[in-house]
PDB file of C-alpha atoms in Angstrom:
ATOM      1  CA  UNK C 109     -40.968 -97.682   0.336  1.00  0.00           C
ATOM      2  CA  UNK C 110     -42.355 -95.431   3.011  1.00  0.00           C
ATOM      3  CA  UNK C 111     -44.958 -95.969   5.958  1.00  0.00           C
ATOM      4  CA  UNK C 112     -48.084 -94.889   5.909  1.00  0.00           C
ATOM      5  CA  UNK C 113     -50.998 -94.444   9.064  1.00  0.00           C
ATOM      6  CA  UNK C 114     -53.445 -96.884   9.478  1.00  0.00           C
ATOM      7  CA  UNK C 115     -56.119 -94.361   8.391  1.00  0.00           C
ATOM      8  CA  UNK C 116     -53.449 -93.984   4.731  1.00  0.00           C
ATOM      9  CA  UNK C 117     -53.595 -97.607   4.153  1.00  0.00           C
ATOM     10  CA  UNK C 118     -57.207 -97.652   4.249  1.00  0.00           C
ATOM     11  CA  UNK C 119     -57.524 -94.551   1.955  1.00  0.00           C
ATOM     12  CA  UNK C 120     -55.437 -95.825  -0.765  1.00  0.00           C
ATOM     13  CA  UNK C 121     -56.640 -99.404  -0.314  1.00  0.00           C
ATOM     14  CA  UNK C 122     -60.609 -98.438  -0.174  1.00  0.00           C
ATOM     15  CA  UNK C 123     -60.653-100.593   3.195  1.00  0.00           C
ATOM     16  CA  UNK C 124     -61.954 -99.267   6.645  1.00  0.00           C
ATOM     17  CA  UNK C 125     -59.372 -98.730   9.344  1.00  0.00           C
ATOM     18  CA  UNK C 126     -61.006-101.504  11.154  1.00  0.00           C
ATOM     19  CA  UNK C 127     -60.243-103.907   8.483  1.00  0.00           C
ATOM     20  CA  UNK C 128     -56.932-102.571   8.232  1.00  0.00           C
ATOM     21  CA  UNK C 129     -56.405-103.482  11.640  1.00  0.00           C
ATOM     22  CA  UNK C 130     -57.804-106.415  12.011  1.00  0.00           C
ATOM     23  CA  UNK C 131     -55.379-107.947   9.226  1.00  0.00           C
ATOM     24  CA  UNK C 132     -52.527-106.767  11.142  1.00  0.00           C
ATOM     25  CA  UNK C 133     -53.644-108.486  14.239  1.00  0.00           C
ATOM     26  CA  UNK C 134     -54.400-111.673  12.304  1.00  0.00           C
ATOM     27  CA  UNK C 135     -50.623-111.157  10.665  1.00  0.00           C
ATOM     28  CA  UNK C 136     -51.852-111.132   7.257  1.00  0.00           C
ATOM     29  CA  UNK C 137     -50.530-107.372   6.734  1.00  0.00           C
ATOM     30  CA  UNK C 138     -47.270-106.459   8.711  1.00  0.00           C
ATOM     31  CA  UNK C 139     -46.822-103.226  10.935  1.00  0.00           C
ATOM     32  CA  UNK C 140     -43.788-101.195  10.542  1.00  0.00           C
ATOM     33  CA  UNK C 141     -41.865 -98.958  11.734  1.00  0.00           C
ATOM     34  CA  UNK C 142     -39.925 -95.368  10.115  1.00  0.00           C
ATOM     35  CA  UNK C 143     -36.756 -94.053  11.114  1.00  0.00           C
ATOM     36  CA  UNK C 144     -38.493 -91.166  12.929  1.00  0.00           C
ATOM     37  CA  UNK C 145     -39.709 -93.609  15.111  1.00  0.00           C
ATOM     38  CA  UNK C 146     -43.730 -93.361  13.225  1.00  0.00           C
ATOM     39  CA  UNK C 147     -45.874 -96.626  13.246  1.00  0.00           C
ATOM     40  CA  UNK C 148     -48.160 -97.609  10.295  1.00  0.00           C
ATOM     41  CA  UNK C 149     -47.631 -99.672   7.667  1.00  0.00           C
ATOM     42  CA  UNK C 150     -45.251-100.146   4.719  1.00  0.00           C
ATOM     43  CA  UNK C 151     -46.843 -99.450   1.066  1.00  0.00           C
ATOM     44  CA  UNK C 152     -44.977-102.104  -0.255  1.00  0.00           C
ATOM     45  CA  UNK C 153     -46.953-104.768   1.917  1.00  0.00           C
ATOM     46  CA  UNK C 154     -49.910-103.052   0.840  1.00  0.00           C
ATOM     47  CA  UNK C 155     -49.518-103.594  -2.596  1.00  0.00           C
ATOM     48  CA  UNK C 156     -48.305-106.864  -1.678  1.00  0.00           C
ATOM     49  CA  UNK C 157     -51.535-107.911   0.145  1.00  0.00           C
ATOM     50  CA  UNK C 158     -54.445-106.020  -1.656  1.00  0.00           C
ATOM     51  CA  UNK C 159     -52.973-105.310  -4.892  1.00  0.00           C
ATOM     52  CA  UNK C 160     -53.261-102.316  -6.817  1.00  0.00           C
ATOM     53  CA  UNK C 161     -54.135 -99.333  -4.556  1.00  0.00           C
ATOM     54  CA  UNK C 162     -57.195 -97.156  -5.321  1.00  0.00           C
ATOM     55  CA  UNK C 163     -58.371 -94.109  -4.225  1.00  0.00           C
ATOM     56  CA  UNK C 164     -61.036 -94.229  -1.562  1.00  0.00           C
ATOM     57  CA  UNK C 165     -63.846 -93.916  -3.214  1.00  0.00           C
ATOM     58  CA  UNK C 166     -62.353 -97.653  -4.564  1.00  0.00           C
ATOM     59  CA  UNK C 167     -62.969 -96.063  -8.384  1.00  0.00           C
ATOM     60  CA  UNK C 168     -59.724 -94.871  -9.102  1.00  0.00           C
ATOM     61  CA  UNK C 169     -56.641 -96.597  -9.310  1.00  0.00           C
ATOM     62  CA  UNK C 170     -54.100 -94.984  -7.339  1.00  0.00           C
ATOM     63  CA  UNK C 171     -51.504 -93.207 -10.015  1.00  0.00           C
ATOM     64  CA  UNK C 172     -47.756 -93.464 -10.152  1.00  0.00           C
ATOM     65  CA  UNK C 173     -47.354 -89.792  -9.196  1.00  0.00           C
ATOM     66  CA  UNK C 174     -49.265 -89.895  -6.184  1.00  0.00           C
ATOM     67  CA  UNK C 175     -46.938 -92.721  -4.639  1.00  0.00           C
ATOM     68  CA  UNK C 176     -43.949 -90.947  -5.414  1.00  0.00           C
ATOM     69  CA  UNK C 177     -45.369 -87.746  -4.215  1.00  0.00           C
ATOM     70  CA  UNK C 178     -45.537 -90.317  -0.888  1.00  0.00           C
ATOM     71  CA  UNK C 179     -42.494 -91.525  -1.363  1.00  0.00           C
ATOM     72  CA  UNK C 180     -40.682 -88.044  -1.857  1.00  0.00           C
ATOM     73  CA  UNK C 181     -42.589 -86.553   1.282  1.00  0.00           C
ATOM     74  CA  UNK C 182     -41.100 -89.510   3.339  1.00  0.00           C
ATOM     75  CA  UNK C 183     -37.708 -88.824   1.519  1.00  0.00           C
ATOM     76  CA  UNK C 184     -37.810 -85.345   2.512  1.00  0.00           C
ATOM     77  CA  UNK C 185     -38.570 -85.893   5.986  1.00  0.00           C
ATOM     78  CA  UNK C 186     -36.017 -88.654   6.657  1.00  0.00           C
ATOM     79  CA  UNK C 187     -33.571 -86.092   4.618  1.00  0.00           C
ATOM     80  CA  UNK C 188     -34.856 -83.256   6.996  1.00  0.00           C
ATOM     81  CA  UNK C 189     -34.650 -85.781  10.394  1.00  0.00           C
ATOM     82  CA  UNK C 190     -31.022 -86.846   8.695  1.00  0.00           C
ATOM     83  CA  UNK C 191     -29.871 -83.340   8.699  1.00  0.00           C
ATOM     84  CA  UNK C 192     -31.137 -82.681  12.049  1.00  0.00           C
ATOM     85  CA  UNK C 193     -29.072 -85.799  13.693  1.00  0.00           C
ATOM     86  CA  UNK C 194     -25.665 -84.278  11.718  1.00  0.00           C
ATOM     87  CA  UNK C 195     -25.788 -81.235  13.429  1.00  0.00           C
ATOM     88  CA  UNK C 196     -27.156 -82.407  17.099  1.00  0.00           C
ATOM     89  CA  UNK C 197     -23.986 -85.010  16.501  1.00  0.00           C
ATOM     90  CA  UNK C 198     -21.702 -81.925  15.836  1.00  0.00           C
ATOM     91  CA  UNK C 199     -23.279 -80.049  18.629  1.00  0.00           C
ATOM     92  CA  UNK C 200     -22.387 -82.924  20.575  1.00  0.00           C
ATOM     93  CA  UNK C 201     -18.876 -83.245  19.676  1.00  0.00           C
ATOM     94  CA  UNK C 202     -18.157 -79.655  20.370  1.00  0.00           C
ATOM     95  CA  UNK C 203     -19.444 -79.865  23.703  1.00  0.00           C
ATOM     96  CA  UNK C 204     -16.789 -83.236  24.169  1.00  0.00           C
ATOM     97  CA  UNK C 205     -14.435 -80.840  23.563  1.00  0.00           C
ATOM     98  CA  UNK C 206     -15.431 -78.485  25.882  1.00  0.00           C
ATOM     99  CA  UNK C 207     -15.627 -80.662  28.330  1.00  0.00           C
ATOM    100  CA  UNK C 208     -12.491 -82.025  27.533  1.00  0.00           C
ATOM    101  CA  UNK C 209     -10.733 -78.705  27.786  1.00  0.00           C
ATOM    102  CA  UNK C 210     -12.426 -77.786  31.533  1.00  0.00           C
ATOM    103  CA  UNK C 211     -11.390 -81.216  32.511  1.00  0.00           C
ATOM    104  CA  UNK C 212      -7.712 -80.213  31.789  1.00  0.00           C
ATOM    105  CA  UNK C 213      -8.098 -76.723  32.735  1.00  0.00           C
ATOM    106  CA  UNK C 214      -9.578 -77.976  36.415  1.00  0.00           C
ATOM    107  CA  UNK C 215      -6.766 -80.576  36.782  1.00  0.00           C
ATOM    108  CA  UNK C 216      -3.991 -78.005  35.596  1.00  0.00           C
ATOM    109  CA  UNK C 217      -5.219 -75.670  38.545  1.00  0.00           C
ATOM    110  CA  UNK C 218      -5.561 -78.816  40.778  1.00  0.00           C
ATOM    111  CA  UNK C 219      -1.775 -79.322  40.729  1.00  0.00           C
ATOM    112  CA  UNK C 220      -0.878 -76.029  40.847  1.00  0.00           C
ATOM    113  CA  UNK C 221      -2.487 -75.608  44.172  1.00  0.00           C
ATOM    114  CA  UNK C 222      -0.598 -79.371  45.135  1.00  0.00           C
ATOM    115  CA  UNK C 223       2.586 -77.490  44.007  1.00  0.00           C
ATOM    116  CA  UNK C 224       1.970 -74.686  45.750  1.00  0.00           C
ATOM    117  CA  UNK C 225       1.232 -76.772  49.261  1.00  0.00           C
ATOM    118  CA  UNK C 226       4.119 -78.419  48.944  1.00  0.00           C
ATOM    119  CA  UNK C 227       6.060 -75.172  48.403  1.00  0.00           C
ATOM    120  CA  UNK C 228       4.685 -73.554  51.166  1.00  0.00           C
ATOM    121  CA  UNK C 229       5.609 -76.735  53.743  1.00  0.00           C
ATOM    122  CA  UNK C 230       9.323 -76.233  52.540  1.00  0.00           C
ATOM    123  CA  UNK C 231       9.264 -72.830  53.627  1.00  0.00           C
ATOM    124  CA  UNK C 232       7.550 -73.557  57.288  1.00  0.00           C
ATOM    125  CA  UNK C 233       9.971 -76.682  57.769  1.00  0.00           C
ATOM    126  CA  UNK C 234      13.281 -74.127  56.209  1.00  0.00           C
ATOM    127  CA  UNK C 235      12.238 -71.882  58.945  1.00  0.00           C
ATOM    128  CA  UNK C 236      11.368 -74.027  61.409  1.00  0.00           C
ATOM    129  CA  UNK C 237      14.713 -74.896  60.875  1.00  0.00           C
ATOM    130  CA  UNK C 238      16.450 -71.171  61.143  1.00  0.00           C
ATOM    131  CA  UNK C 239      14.857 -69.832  64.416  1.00  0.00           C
ATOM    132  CA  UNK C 240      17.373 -69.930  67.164  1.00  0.00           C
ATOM    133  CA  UNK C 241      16.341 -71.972  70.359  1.00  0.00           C
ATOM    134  CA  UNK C 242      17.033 -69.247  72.766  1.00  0.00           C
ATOM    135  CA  UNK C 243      15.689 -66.049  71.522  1.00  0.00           C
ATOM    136  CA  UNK C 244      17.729 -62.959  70.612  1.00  0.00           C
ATOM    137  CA  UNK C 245      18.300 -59.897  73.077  1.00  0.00           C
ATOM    138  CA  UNK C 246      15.849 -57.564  72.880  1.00  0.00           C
ATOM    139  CA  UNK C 247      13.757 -55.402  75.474  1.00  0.00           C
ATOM    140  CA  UNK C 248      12.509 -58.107  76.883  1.00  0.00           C
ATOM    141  CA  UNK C 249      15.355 -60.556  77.103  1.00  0.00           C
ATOM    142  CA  UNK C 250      17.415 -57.979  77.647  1.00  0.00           C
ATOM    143  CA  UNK C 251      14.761 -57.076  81.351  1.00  0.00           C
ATOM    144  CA  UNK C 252      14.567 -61.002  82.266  1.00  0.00           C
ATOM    145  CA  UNK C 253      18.538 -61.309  82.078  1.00  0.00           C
ATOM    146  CA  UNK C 254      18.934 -58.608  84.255  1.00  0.00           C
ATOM    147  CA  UNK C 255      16.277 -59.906  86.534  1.00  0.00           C
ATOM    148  CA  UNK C 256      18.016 -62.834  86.629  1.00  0.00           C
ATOM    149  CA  UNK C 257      21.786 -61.900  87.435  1.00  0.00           C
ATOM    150  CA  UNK C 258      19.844 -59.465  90.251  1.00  0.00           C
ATOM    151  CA  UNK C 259      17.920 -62.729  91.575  1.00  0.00           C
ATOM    152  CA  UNK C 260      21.421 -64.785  91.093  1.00  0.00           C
ATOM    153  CA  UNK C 261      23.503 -61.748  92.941  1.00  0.00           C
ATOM    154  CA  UNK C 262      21.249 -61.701  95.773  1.00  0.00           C
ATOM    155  CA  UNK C 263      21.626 -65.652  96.530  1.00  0.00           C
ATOM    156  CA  UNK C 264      24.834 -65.462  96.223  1.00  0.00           C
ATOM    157  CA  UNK C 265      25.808 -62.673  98.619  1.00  0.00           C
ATOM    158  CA  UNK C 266      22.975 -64.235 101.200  1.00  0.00           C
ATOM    159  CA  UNK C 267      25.256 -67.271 100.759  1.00  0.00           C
ATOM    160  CA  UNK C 268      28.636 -66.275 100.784  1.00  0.00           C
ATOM    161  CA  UNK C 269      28.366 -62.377 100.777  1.00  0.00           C
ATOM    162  CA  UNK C 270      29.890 -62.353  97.392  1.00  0.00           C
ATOM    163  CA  UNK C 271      28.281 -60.148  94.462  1.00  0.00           C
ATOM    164  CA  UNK C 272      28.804 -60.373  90.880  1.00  0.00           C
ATOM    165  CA  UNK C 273      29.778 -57.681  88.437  1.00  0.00           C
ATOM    166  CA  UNK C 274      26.728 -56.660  86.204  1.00  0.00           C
ATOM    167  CA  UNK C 275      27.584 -56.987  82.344  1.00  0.00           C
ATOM    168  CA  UNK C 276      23.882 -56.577  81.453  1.00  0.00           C
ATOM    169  CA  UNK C 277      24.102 -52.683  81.653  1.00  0.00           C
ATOM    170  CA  UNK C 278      22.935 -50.434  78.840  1.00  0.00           C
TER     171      UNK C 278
END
């Protein structure tokens, strides 16, 4: 059956709130509590305690239509809270997947740029490997070789008056 307020239970049983209360901190009437989380008592354990239910005037009795017009609003909200928890649970599942797919997408690009590290210390150590220890002729080597056989000509002929041929000519 569904849960009423405190100030509910005391309408339909013709009781004040304070009474109401007071029987649920003695333990004679039991609190509960709805799906949606709502405190109050159970109309069930009213009946169970006081009887028939009345209106609060205490002159009427309360009707069969009223408690299921009670009953249905209670249906209709746990139908309504129901519903809502369906699609914040598919909501949720979507959003797993999202994640899921960034998770992959970020690790896919992760090892690409691994791959491409590795890659790029082959090259360096492939041409680390290539380059010649002494370095080619050009301008340069081409200036300090000549310096060098001038340097080497002039020791020698100081020494034993000997020169060397040049072979370093343009």
């Amino acid at each position: 059956m569904p849960i009423v307020s405190i100030s509910e239970a005391a309408e339909l049983t013709g009781k004040t709130r304070r009474t109401i209360q007071r029987h649920i901190a003695s333990g004679k009437l039991s609190r509960s509590v709805a799906s949606s989380g709502r405190v109050g008592v159970d109309i069930s354990e009213l009946i169970r305690v006081y009887g028939q239910l009345t209106s609060h005037d205490g002159c009427a009795t309360m009707s069969q239509s009223f408690t299921s017009n009670v009953i249905h609003k209670n249906d209709i909200n746990d139908k309504k809270n129901t519903e809502y928890l369906l699609k914040l649970e598919h909501e949720l599942s979507i959003v797993k997947v999202e994640l899921e797919a960034e998770r992959r997408r970020v690790q896919d690009k992760q090892e690409t740029i691994d791959s491409l590290k590795t890659a790029l210390k082959l090259l360096e150590h492939h041409q680390e490997k290539k380059k010649p220890f002494l370095p080619r002729k050009n301008k340069l080597c081409q200036s300090l070789q000549k310096t060098l056989l001038q340097i080497t000509q002039n020791l020698l002929r100081q020494a034993f008056g000997v020169g060397l041929r040049n072979s370093f000519n343009n």
